[in-house]
Amino acid sequence: MTDKTEKKMKYNFKEIESKWQAAWDEEELYRAPENPDPKREKFYMLVMFAYPSGDIHMGHFRNYIIGDAVARRQMMMGRQVLHPFGWDAFGLPAERAAIKRGLHPADWTYKNIEVSRRTLKKVGVSFDWAREVISCSPEYYKWTQWFFVQLFKKGLAYQKEGLVNWCPEDKTVLANEQVVDGRCERCDTIVEKKMLKQWYYKITDYADRLIDDLDTLPGWPENLKTMQKEWIGRSWGAEIDFTIKETGEKLPIFTTRPDTIFGVTFMAIAPESPLIDSLNLSGKHKAVVDEYRAKAMKRSEIDRASVTGEKDGVFTGKYAINPFNGEEIQLWVADYVLAHYGTGAVMAVPGHDSRDFAFAKKYDIPIKIVIHPDEKSKLDLKKMDDAYTEYGVMVNSGQFNGLAGQDALDKVTEFAEKKGFGRKKKNFKLRDWLISRQRYWGAPIPIIHCPKCGPVAVPEENLPVMLPQVENYLPKGRSPLADVPEYMNVKCPKCGGEAQRDPDTQDTFVCSSWYYLRYIDPQNADKPFDKSLAGKWMPIDLYIGGITHATGHLIYFRFFHKFLNDIGWVKDNEPARNMFNHGMVLDSTGEVMSKSKGNVVSPVDLMDRRGIDISRLGMYFTAPSEKEVLWSEDVIVGIEKFILNRFYPLVENYRGSSPDLKYYFKDNELSAYEKELYIKLNQLIKRIDEDSERLQYNTVIAGLMEYVRDFDSGKVKNDKLNDYIILKLIQLIAPIAPHLAEEMWRQTGNVESVFKSQWPEYDPNAIVFENISIAVQVNGKLRGLLDINRDAPEDEVINLALNDARIKNHLDGKAIIKKIYIRNKLLNLVIK
RNA sequence: GCGAGAGUGGCGGAAUGGCAGACGCGCUGGAUUUAGGAUCCAGUCCUGUAAGGGGUGGGGGUUCAAGUCCCCCCUUUCGCACCA
């Protein structure tokens, strides 16, 4: 050991961490008030709750320390902070993992919660653990079921027979949002189509509001809002009734291009569409169509979508009539038509739609041009190898010739409306939310099917419908609960007759659609939550989570909140005022960390070696919070040096003068160096405050490093200033390095927690220097720096510049034609 | 294909239209040390001995001034993907 290292203070992080964690627990530092004082400001800091699939990993660690820094700073700003945590504990992955290990899903889940909770406590995240919620507990899912019943009462939970996404591996149906590129989001198996009767939430009733209200959320990232808008996919157009020639029956279609109506040369129906049945096909055509439909049904969605432009279909032998011109057109069945969008049938305009163009070419169907780019340039069909899909001027369209743009769309639609064979129409890509799952590990659907009364909601006083403990919970294609007679066989709550429970459970995303409200009143046995408490805590002031939930959870929970708003349970239309998407944590090669790849870095291991706060600072410092991180421990080397050699030893320079932290120093109290330090301190406070608002902790740390580097305590004569600086620095680092800051704070003689001290505010009279340096440019290029007095008059600055040897050189005796002077910043001389 | 981002040293990354590369890693040199994977000091965009010149994916533009704003292109990430 050399002299130097001996002098250095030892940072015994293990001791310090456990000491202050115990103390914070003891004084219940993180407890949010049961009933917040409406006169004081509140801050609801929400991080997405966790799926207990093992211990927490680097991604969780990053996510939660970001929220933690926000919560702690808010605490210091005097807000009443609600920073809760819980577990998204039901669901398929947990069930699958449990099965793999031969464990009951409940045992597996609770064990993981235990382990993860311990780790999170070790990280020292400021969660109010007294409000912890676990979505698979009966006390919680009782209310998940209650929400089902409320939706059911309003007609927003309904059963429908239809084609659904079926995962053959997980043996359950999936919501549209859980199918990614035609595969099961969870197990990557190609999803099949099945005809099944399932429960849906009518989220499409809220489609307009889910889009329109995004404009009331300036605190949400634009890209996220765009993703939601596109997912919901609103488009305006017209519905127009064609008629079947033989039967006179109507065949409505949806189009966004009514201006191309005269270019229709055939129609196509989706193979799944029941419309085909009503055509009453017979003979040869029926055989061909039946075969084609069977073939199409077998093809998976990806298969159908990935066909590189190659479309196919079969002619039905039937014709339809275009109501606009009476033309007879062929009626086809084609699998490029989607059964679930619009009416399941389309009018095909090969001249002006690429898909129709390809199809018409393949089957030698006529192509008609009815739109020209403008009055002068005309299309030549012979030269076209694709459709012209832009808007333009209507031609070959009878009375509508010459109309263009929006006017064309409107006039055609108005005409159809007047004649009674068409109407304005709005369509969405969003489909209703399929919430039934044929799996064991979920909240049972609180419905009893009675042969006489139909589906009857379980009376609210009988909730929860308990998930029975069963031996056999393996997926088998129908719900495992269906084979538990003592569960299934019940009396109808309406007529008292023999009836059966619905055997399915609810999608986990239902559980996660309302958890943020349960935190507000987690023990309430009579209600999901107390309305007046919710009124005080809501809305969420900041919601932090991954962008991966953009078109799933983050739409579902907005939908739930709007529904609750409609039935009078919450007063806001939107649940979260601000949303922040943190970046992912990948390994150093850019791979996602996963157990199977064996590249998982454990935050526990890191913290054991380096200490919690140094690990935290390393993570913050690597990248701004919204960017992804390729995790490497290299960055920690610099952080560790900074904390161990520079920051922590600051307490040694503390002189015990206990300065008033609200006091602002006056000019005449300070020497030149002291004044410089003081001004720089105020600049630092301002900068850290602004960066913290943006969650940009990397630059917060950089700012602290610079300041501490320039702060030479030995040269400071004024004890109060010296101590003032040290105390402010401790406060500034507290949100991101809580244990270190608390230790230093107490070592300087404070008896209350640093988190009960007031967050620094800068002295508005001391954030600028008297003498500043401004840039001098010649023709926009930097040619020199001038030291001037702040606010020096323009003439003086110009004079100084003109007499500066280096600048003179660049002026080269040429005439100055323009002088641009930005006060205290820059002078640009334009010469010729 | 459509939509939204992103592109800055060897690396992570800074920069309300106003001094590009803060801060850190790495690297180079030096000091100290029995030793260094410790500590401290200095240097580190390219070119040039220097003065200077050039430089933020490429090309154009707006401006006194562009990494930043506008247009085109390239690369890349994410989302959607036959939505009629």
Coordinates of C-alpha atoms in Angstrom, one line a residue, chain A residues 15-373:
Chain A
E15 CA -22.1 -2.3 4.4
I16 CA -23.4 1.0 3.2
E17 CA -26.1 -0.5 1.0
S18 CA -27.5 -2.8 3.6
K19 CA -27.4 -0.1 6.3
W20 CA -29.4 2.4 4.3
Q21 CA -31.8 -0.1 2.8
A22 CA -32.7 -1.2 6.3
A23 CA -33.0 2.4 7.5
W24 CA -35.3 3.3 4.5
D25 CA -37.4 0.3 5.2
E26 CA -37.6 1.3 8.9
E27 CA -38.8 4.8 8.2
E28 CA -41.1 3.7 5.3
L29 CA -39.5 6.2 3.0
Y30 CA -41.2 4.8 -0.1
R31 CA -44.7 4.5 1.4
A32 CA -47.1 6.6 -0.6
P33 CA -49.8 8.2 1.5
E34 CA -53.0 6.1 1.7
N35 CA -55.0 9.1 1.0
P36 CA -53.0 11.8 -0.8
D37 CA -53.5 15.4 0.2
P38 CA -55.1 17.1 -2.8
K39 CA -53.5 20.4 -1.9
R40 CA -50.1 19.0 -2.4
E41 CA -48.8 17.9 -5.8
K42 CA -48.7 14.2 -6.5
F43 CA -46.6 12.1 -8.9
Y44 CA -47.7 8.7 -10.1
M45 CA -44.6 7.0 -11.4
L46 CA -45.5 3.7 -13.1
V47 CA -43.2 1.1 -14.6
M48 CA -44.6 -1.9 -16.4
F49 CA -45.1 -4.7 -14.0
A50 CA -43.0 -7.8 -14.5
Y51 CA -43.7 -11.2 -15.9
P52 CA -42.2 -13.6 -13.3
S53 CA -40.4 -16.0 -15.7
G54 CA -37.2 -16.3 -13.6
D55 CA -35.0 -13.8 -11.9
I56 CA -34.9 -10.2 -13.2
H57 CA -32.3 -9.5 -15.9
M58 CA -30.4 -6.5 -17.1
G59 CA -33.4 -5.2 -19.1
H60 CA -35.5 -5.1 -15.9
F61 CA -32.6 -3.6 -14.0
R62 CA -32.3 -0.7 -16.5
N63 CA -36.0 -0.1 -16.8
Y64 CA -36.5 0.1 -13.0
I65 CA -33.5 2.2 -12.2
I66 CA -34.7 4.8 -14.7
G67 CA -38.1 5.0 -13.0
D68 CA -36.4 4.9 -9.7
A69 CA -34.4 8.0 -10.5
V70 CA -37.5 9.8 -11.5
A71 CA -39.4 8.8 -8.4
R72 CA -36.5 9.8 -6.1
R73 CA -36.1 13.2 -7.7
Q74 CA -39.9 13.8 -7.4
M75 CA -39.7 12.9 -3.8
M76 CA -37.0 15.5 -3.3
M77 CA -39.2 18.0 -5.2
G78 CA -41.7 17.5 -2.4
R79 CA -44.3 15.6 -4.4
Q80 CA -46.4 12.8 -2.9
V81 CA -45.0 10.0 -5.0
L82 CA -46.7 6.7 -5.9
H83 CA -44.2 4.2 -7.2
P84 CA -45.7 0.8 -7.0
F85 CA -44.8 -2.6 -8.4
G86 CA -46.4 -5.9 -9.1
W87 CA -46.5 -9.1 -11.1
D88 CA -48.2 -10.0 -14.3
A89 CA -48.4 -13.5 -13.1
F90 CA -51.0 -15.3 -15.2
G91 CA -50.2 -16.4 -18.7
L92 CA -49.0 -18.8 -21.3
P93 CA -45.2 -18.5 -20.9
A94 CA -45.3 -19.1 -17.2
E95 CA -47.5 -22.1 -17.8
R96 CA -45.3 -23.5 -20.5
A97 CA -42.1 -23.0 -18.3
A98 CA -43.8 -24.7 -15.4
I99 CA -44.9 -27.6 -17.5
K100 CA -41.4 -28.0 -18.8
R101 CA -40.1 -28.4 -15.3
G102 CA -42.9 -30.6 -14.1
L103 CA -44.1 -27.9 -11.7
H104 CA -47.6 -26.5 -11.1
P105 CA -47.8 -23.1 -12.7
A106 CA -48.8 -21.5 -9.4
D107 CA -45.7 -23.0 -7.6
W108 CA -43.4 -21.9 -10.4
T109 CA -44.9 -18.4 -10.5
Y110 CA -44.8 -17.7 -6.8
K111 CA -41.3 -19.1 -6.6
N112 CA -40.1 -16.7 -9.3
I113 CA -41.9 -13.8 -7.7
E114 CA -40.0 -14.5 -4.5
V115 CA -36.7 -14.6 -6.2
S116 CA -37.3 -11.5 -8.4
R117 CA -38.7 -9.5 -5.5
R118 CA -35.6 -10.2 -3.4
T119 CA -33.4 -9.0 -6.3
L120 CA -35.4 -5.8 -6.8
K121 CA -35.2 -5.0 -3.1
K122 CA -31.5 -5.6 -3.4
V123 CA -31.3 -3.1 -6.2
G124 CA -32.9 -0.6 -3.8
V125 CA -35.6 0.5 -6.2
S126 CA -38.0 2.8 -4.3
F127 CA -41.1 0.7 -4.8
D128 CA -43.9 0.9 -2.3
W129 CA -44.0 -2.8 -1.6
A130 CA -47.1 -2.5 0.6
R131 CA -49.0 -2.0 -2.6
E132 CA -47.7 -5.0 -4.5
V133 CA -50.2 -6.7 -6.7
I134 CA -50.1 -10.3 -8.1
S135 CA -52.5 -10.8 -10.9
C136 CA -52.9 -14.5 -10.4
S137 CA -54.1 -14.1 -6.8
P138 CA -57.9 -14.5 -6.3
E139 CA -58.0 -11.1 -4.6
Y140 CA -56.8 -9.6 -7.9
Y141 CA -58.5 -11.8 -10.5
K142 CA -61.8 -11.4 -8.7
W143 CA -61.8 -7.9 -10.2
T144 CA -60.4 -9.0 -13.6
Q145 CA -63.6 -11.1 -13.7
W146 CA -65.7 -8.2 -12.4
F147 CA -64.5 -6.1 -15.4
F148 CA -65.6 -8.9 -17.7
V149 CA -69.0 -8.7 -16.2
Q150 CA -69.2 -5.0 -16.5
L151 CA -68.2 -5.2 -20.2
F152 CA -70.7 -8.1 -20.7
K153 CA -73.5 -6.0 -19.2
K154 CA -72.8 -3.2 -21.6
G155 CA -72.7 -5.6 -24.6
L156 CA -69.0 -5.1 -24.9
A157 CA -68.1 -8.7 -24.1
Y158 CA -69.7 -11.0 -26.6
Q159 CA -69.4 -14.4 -28.1
K160 CA -68.9 -14.9 -31.8
E161 CA -68.4 -17.9 -34.0
G162 CA -65.6 -17.1 -36.4
L163 CA -62.3 -17.9 -37.9
V164 CA -59.7 -17.4 -35.2
N165 CA -55.9 -17.7 -34.9
W166 CA -55.0 -21.0 -33.5
C167 CA -51.6 -21.9 -32.2
P168 CA -51.1 -25.7 -32.7
E169 CA -48.1 -25.7 -30.3
D170 CA -49.8 -23.9 -27.4
K171 CA -53.2 -25.4 -28.3
T172 CA -55.0 -22.2 -27.8
V173 CA -56.5 -19.3 -29.8
L174 CA -54.6 -16.0 -29.9
A175 CA -55.6 -12.4 -30.3
N176 CA -54.7 -10.6 -33.5
E177 CA -52.1 -8.6 -31.6
Q178 CA -50.3 -11.9 -30.6
V179 CA -49.7 -13.1 -34.1
V180 CA -46.5 -11.7 -35.5
D181 CA -45.7 -12.4 -39.1
G182 CA -48.2 -15.2 -39.1
R183 CA -46.5 -16.9 -36.2
C184 CA -47.4 -17.3 -32.5
E185 CA -45.7 -14.4 -30.7
R186 CA -44.6 -16.7 -27.9
C187 CA -43.5 -19.9 -29.5
D188 CA -43.0 -18.9 -33.1
T189 CA -45.2 -21.7 -34.4
I190 CA -47.1 -21.0 -37.6
V191 CA -50.6 -20.0 -36.7
E192 CA -53.6 -21.9 -38.2
K193 CA -57.1 -20.8 -38.8
K194 CA -60.0 -22.4 -37.0
M195 CA -63.7 -21.9 -36.9
L196 CA -64.5 -21.5 -33.2
K197 CA -67.0 -19.7 -30.9
Q198 CA -65.0 -17.4 -28.7
W199 CA -65.3 -14.4 -26.4
Y200 CA -64.4 -11.0 -27.7
Y201 CA -64.1 -7.5 -26.2
K202 CA -65.6 -4.9 -28.5
I203 CA -62.6 -2.7 -28.7
T204 CA -63.7 -1.6 -32.2
D205 CA -66.4 0.5 -30.6
Y206 CA -63.6 2.6 -29.2
A207 CA -61.6 2.7 -32.4
D208 CA -62.3 6.4 -33.2
R209 CA -61.6 7.6 -29.7
L210 CA -58.4 5.5 -29.5
I211 CA -57.1 7.3 -32.6
D212 CA -58.5 10.8 -31.9
D213 CA -57.5 11.0 -28.3
L214 CA -53.8 10.4 -29.2
D215 CA -53.8 14.0 -30.2
T216 CA -54.5 14.9 -26.6
L217 CA -51.3 13.2 -25.5
P218 CA -48.4 15.5 -26.2
G219 CA -46.3 13.6 -23.6
W220 CA -46.4 10.4 -25.7
P221 CA -43.7 9.6 -28.2
E222 CA -44.7 10.4 -31.8
N223 CA -43.5 7.1 -33.2
L224 CA -45.6 5.2 -30.7
K225 CA -48.7 7.2 -31.5
T226 CA -48.1 6.6 -35.2
M227 CA -47.9 2.9 -34.6
Q228 CA -51.2 2.9 -32.8
K229 CA -52.9 5.0 -35.4
E230 CA -51.7 2.6 -38.1
W231 CA -52.6 -0.5 -36.2
I232 CA -56.1 0.8 -35.7
G233 CA -56.0 1.8 -39.3
R234 CA -58.9 4.0 -40.0
S235 CA -59.9 4.7 -43.6
W236 CA -62.8 6.5 -45.2
G237 CA -64.5 5.5 -48.3
A238 CA -67.8 4.2 -49.6
E239 CA -69.8 1.1 -49.4
I240 CA -71.5 0.3 -52.7
D241 CA -74.1 -2.4 -53.4
F242 CA -73.5 -4.5 -56.5
T243 CA -76.1 -7.0 -57.3
I244 CA -75.9 -10.6 -58.2
K245 CA -77.2 -10.9 -61.8
E246 CA -79.1 -14.2 -61.3
T247 CA -80.7 -13.6 -58.0
G248 CA -80.8 -9.9 -57.7
E249 CA -79.3 -10.2 -54.2
K250 CA -77.1 -7.4 -53.0
L251 CA -73.4 -7.8 -52.8
P252 CA -72.0 -4.7 -51.0
I253 CA -68.3 -3.8 -51.2
F254 CA -66.1 -1.3 -49.4
T255 CA -63.8 1.0 -51.4
T256 CA -61.6 4.0 -50.7
R257 CA -61.6 4.8 -54.4
P258 CA -65.2 5.3 -55.5
D259 CA -63.8 7.5 -58.3
T260 CA -62.6 4.3 -60.0
I261 CA -66.1 2.7 -60.0
F262 CA -66.4 2.8 -63.8
G263 CA -63.2 0.8 -64.1
V264 CA -64.5 -2.3 -62.3
T265 CA -64.1 -5.3 -64.5
F266 CA -64.6 -8.1 -62.1
M267 CA -65.4 -8.8 -58.4
A268 CA -63.6 -11.1 -56.0
I269 CA -64.8 -12.7 -52.8
A270 CA -62.6 -14.0 -50.0
P271 CA -62.6 -17.9 -49.9
E272 CA -63.7 -17.9 -46.2
S273 CA -66.6 -15.6 -46.8
P274 CA -70.1 -16.9 -46.1
L275 CA -71.2 -14.8 -49.1
I276 CA -70.1 -17.6 -51.3
D277 CA -72.6 -19.9 -49.8
S278 CA -75.5 -17.6 -50.6
L279 CA -74.5 -17.7 -54.3
N280 CA -76.1 -21.2 -54.5
L281 CA -73.4 -22.5 -56.9
S282 CA -74.0 -25.8 -58.6
G283 CA -72.3 -28.3 -61.0
K284 CA -68.8 -27.8 -62.3
H285 CA -68.4 -24.3 -60.8
K286 CA -69.4 -25.4 -57.4
A287 CA -66.9 -28.2 -57.4
V288 CA -64.1 -25.9 -58.5
V289 CA -65.0 -23.3 -55.9
D290 CA -65.4 -25.8 -53.1
E291 CA -62.0 -27.3 -53.9
Y292 CA -60.4 -23.8 -54.0
R293 CA -61.9 -22.8 -50.7
A294 CA -60.7 -25.9 -49.0
K295 CA -57.2 -25.3 -50.4
A296 CA -57.2 -21.7 -49.3
M297 CA -58.3 -22.5 -45.8
K298 CA -55.4 -24.9 -45.4
R299 CA -52.9 -22.4 -46.4
S300 CA -51.5 -20.4 -43.6
E301 CA -51.7 -16.6 -43.4
I302 CA -48.0 -16.2 -44.1
D303 CA -48.1 -18.5 -47.0
R304 CA -50.9 -16.5 -48.5
A305 CA -49.4 -13.2 -47.8
S306 CA -45.8 -14.1 -48.8
V307 CA -46.8 -15.2 -52.3
T308 CA -44.6 -12.8 -54.2
G309 CA -47.3 -11.0 -56.0
E310 CA -48.7 -14.2 -57.4
K311 CA -52.4 -14.1 -57.0
D312 CA -54.8 -16.9 -57.8
G313 CA -58.5 -17.5 -57.7
V314 CA -61.4 -19.3 -59.5
F315 CA -64.4 -18.1 -61.5
T316 CA -67.7 -18.8 -59.9
G317 CA -69.7 -18.8 -63.1
K318 CA -71.8 -16.0 -61.7
Y319 CA -72.0 -12.3 -62.7
A320 CA -72.6 -9.2 -60.8
I321 CA -74.0 -5.9 -61.9
N322 CA -72.3 -2.5 -61.4
P323 CA -75.1 -0.2 -60.2
F324 CA -73.4 2.8 -61.8
N325 CA -73.4 1.6 -65.4
G326 CA -75.3 -1.7 -65.4
E327 CA -72.3 -3.6 -66.7
E328 CA -72.1 -7.3 -66.0
I329 CA -68.9 -8.4 -64.5
Q330 CA -67.4 -11.8 -63.5
L331 CA -67.6 -12.9 -60.0
W332 CA -64.4 -14.6 -58.7
V333 CA -63.2 -16.2 -55.5
A334 CA -59.7 -15.1 -54.7
D335 CA -57.6 -15.6 -51.7
Y336 CA -55.9 -12.2 -51.9
V337 CA -59.2 -10.8 -50.6
L338 CA -59.4 -10.7 -46.8
A339 CA -62.6 -12.0 -45.3
H340 CA -62.4 -9.9 -42.1
Y341 CA -61.9 -6.5 -43.7
G342 CA -64.7 -4.5 -45.3
T343 CA -67.4 -6.8 -46.5
G344 CA -65.2 -9.7 -47.5
A345 CA -65.7 -8.9 -51.1
V346 CA -64.0 -6.3 -53.4
M347 CA -64.7 -4.5 -56.6
A348 CA -61.7 -5.1 -58.7
V349 CA -60.3 -2.2 -60.8
P350 CA -57.3 -3.6 -62.5
G351 CA -56.5 -0.3 -64.2
H352 CA -56.0 1.4 -60.9
D353 CA -55.1 -1.2 -58.3
S354 CA -51.9 -3.3 -58.5
R355 CA -53.3 -6.5 -57.1
D356 CA -56.3 -6.4 -59.4
F357 CA -54.0 -5.6 -62.3
A358 CA -51.8 -8.7 -61.6
F359 CA -54.9 -10.8 -61.2
A360 CA -56.5 -9.5 -64.4
K361 CA -53.3 -10.1 -66.4
K362 CA -53.1 -13.7 -65.1
Y363 CA -56.7 -14.6 -66.0
D364 CA -57.0 -12.4 -69.0
I365 CA -59.8 -10.2 -67.6
P366 CA -60.3 -6.9 -69.3
I367 CA -58.6 -3.8 -67.9
K368 CA -60.2 -0.3 -68.2
I369 CA -58.6 3.1 -67.7
V370 CA -60.9 5.5 -65.9
I371 CA -58.3 7.9 -64.3
H372 CA -55.8 10.0 -66.1
P373 CA -53.0 11.7 -64.2

